[in-house]
Every structure is written in C-alpha cells, then in structure tokens.
JSON list of C-alpha atoms in Angstrom, two decimals:
[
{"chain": "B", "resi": 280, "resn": "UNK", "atom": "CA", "xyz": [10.16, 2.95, -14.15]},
{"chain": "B", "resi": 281, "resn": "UNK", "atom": "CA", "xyz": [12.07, 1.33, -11.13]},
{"chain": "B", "resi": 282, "resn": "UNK", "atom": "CA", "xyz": [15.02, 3.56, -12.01]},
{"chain": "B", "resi": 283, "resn": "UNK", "atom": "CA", "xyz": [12.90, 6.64, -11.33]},
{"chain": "B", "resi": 284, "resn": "UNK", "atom": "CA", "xyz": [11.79, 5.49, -7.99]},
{"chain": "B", "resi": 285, "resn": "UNK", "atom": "CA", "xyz": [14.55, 3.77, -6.40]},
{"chain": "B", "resi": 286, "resn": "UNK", "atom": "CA", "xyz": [17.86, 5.83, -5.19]},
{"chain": "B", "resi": 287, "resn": "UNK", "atom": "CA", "xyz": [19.53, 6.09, -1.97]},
{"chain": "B", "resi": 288, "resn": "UNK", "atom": "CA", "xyz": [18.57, 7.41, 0.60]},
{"chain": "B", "resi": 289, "resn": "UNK", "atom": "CA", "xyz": [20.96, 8.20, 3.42]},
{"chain": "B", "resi": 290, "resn": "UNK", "atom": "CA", "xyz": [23.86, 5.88, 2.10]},
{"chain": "B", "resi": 291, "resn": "UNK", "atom": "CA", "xyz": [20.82, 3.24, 1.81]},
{"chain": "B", "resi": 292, "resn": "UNK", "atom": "CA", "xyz": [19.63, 2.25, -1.10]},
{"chain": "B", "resi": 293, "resn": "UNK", "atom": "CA", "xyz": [15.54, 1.49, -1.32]},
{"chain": "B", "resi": 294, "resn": "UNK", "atom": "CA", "xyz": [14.14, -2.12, -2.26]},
{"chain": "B", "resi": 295, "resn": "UNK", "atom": "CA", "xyz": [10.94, -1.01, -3.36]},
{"chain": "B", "resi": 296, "resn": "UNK", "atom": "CA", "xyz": [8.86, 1.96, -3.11]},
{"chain": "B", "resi": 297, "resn": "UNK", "atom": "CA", "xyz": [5.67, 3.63, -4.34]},
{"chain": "B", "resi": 298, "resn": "UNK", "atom": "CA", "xyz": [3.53, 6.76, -4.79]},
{"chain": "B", "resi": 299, "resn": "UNK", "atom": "CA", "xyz": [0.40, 7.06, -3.89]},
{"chain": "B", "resi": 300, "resn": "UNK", "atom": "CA", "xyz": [-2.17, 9.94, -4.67]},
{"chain": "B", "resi": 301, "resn": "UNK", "atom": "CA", "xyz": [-4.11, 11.79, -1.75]},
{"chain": "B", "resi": 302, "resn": "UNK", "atom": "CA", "xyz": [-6.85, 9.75, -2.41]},
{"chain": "B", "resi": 303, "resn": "UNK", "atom": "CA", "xyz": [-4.87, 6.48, -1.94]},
{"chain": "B", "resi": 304, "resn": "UNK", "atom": "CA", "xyz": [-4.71, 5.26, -5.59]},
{"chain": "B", "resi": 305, "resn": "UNK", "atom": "CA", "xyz": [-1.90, 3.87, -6.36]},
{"chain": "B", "resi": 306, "resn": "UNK", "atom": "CA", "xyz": [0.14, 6.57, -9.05]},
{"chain": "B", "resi": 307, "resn": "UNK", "atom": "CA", "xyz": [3.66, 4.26, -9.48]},
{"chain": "B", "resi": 308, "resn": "UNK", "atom": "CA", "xyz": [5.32, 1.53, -7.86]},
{"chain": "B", "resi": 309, "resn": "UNK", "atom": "CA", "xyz": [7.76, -0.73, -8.01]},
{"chain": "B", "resi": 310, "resn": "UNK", "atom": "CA", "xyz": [8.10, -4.20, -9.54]},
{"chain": "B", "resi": 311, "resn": "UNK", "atom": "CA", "xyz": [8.62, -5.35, -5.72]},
{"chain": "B", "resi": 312, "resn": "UNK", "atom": "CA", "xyz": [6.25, -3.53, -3.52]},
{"chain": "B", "resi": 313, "resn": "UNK", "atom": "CA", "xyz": [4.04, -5.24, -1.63]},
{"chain": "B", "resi": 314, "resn": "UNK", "atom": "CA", "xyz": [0.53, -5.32, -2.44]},
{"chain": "B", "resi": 315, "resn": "UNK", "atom": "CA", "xyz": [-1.85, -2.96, 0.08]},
{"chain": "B", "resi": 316, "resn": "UNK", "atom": "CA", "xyz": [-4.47, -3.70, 1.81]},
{"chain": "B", "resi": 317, "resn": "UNK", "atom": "CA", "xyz": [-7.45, -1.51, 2.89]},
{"chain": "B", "resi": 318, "resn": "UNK", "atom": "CA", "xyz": [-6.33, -0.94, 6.54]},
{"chain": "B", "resi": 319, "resn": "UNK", "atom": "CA", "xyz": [-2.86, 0.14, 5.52]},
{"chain": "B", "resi": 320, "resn": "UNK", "atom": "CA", "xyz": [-3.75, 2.72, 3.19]},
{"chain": "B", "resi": 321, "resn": "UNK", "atom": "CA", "xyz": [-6.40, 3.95, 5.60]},
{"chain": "B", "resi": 322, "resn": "UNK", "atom": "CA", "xyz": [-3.24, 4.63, 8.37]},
{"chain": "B", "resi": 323, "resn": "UNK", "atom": "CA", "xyz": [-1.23, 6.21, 5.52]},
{"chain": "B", "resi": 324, "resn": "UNK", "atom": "CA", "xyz": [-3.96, 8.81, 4.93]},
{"chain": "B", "resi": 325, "resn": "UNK", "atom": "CA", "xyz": [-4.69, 9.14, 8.27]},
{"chain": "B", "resi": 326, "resn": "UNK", "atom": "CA", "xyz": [-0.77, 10.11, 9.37]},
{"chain": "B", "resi": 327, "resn": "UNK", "atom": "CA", "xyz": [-0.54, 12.51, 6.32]},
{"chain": "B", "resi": 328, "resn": "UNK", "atom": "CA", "xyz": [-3.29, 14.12, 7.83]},
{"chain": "B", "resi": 329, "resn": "UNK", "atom": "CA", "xyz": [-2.38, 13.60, 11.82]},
{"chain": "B", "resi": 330, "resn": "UNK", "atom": "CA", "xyz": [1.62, 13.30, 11.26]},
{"chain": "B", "resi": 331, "resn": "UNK", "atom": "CA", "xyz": [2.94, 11.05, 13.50]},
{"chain": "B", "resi": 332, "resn": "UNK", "atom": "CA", "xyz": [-0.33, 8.85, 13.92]},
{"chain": "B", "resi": 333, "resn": "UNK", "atom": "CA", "xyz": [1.58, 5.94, 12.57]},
{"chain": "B", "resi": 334, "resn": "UNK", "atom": "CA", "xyz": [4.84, 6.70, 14.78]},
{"chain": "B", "resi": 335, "resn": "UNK", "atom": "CA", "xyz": [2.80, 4.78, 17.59]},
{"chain": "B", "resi": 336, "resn": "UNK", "atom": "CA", "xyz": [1.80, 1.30, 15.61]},
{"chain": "B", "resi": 337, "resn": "UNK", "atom": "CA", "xyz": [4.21, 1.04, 13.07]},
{"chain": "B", "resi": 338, "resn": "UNK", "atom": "CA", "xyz": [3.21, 1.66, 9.25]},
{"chain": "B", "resi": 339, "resn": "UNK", "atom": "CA", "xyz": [2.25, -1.73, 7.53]},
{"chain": "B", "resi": 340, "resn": "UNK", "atom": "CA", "xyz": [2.52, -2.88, 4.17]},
{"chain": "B", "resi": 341, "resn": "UNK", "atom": "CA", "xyz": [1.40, -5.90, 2.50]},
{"chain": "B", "resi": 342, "resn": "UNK", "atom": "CA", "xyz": [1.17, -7.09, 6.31]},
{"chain": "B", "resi": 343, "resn": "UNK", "atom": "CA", "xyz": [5.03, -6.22, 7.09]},
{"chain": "B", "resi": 344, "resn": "UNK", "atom": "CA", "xyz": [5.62, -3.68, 9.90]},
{"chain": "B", "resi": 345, "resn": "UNK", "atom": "CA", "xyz": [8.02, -1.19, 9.23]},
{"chain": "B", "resi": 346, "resn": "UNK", "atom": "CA", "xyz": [9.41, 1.64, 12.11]},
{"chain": "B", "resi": 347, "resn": "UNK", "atom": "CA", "xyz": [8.27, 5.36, 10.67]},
{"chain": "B", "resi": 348, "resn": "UNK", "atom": "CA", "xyz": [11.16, 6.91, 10.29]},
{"chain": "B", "resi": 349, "resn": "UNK", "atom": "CA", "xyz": [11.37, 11.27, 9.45]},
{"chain": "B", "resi": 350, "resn": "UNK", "atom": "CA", "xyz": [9.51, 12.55, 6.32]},
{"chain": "B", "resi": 351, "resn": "UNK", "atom": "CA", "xyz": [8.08, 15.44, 5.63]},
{"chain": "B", "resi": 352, "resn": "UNK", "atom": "CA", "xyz": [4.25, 15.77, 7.48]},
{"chain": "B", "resi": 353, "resn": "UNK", "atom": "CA", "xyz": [1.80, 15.55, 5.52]},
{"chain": "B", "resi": 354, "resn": "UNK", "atom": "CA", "xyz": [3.81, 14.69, 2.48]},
{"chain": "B", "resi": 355, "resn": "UNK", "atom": "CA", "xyz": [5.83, 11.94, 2.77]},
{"chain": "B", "resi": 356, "resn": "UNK", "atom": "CA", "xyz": [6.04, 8.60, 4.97]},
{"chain": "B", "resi": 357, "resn": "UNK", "atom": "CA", "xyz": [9.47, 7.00, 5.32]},
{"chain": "B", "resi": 358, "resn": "UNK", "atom": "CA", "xyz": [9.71, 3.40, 7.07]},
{"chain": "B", "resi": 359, "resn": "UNK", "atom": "CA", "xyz": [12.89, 1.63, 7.82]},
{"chain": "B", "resi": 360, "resn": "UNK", "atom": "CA", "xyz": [12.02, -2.19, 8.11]},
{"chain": "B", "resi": 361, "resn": "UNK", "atom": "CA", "xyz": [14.41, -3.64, 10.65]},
{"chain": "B", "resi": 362, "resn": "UNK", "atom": "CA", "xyz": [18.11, -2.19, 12.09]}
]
C-alpha cells in the first residue's frame, strides 16, 4: 500500500503519509506514520473546516510539529517538517 501513498511532491519525495476520513478515522497510512493522538486530529478537523486554523500553531503529529504548508481548504493538509 505504501506505493499508493507515497510520490513526490514538488521534486520531494514524502516519508510517510496518511488519509484520514471526515470523521477522523484513520482510512490508510503508511508503515511509518506516526501514531495520532486525540488533540491532533481534533486541529486537523478543525482547519478543514476553518482553513488556515493550523497555519498559526503548527499541525502536530505523533507530537512532531510540522509548518502547514498550501493544500487545498477543506480538503487537504500539507506540512513540511523542517527547511
């Protein structure tokens, strides 16, 4: 399944990655994604309904911070975890 979620993005090629449903279940992910917790998917819903919500804290995952980077509001969240 990893080969279906990872590409590149950009020239940049993803580590890990998942898809989650609207109602934050978890529909695919890879071998290396970081496990979520509670508060994090909570933000994710929240920016997919308020885009940019995240853009001022930072989107977490598995307790890393990434920088939100552009997606598509209220579809997709993109974050870019150091330069």
């Amino acid at each position: 399944m990893d080969d279906h979620l990872m590409c590149d993005i950009e020239g940049n090629h993803l580590t890990s990655t998942a898809i989650l449903g609207h109602d934050g279940s978890i529909w695919a992910q890879s071998a290396s994604f970081p496990k979520f917790k509670l508060k994090e998917v909570t933000g994710i819903m929240k920016d997919l309904d308020e885009p940019g919500f995240l853009a001022l804290t930072g989107l977490y995952l598995g307790g890393t911070k990434y920088m939100v980077i552009q997606g598509e509001p209220g579809a997709v969240i993109r974050g870019k975890k150091k330069a």
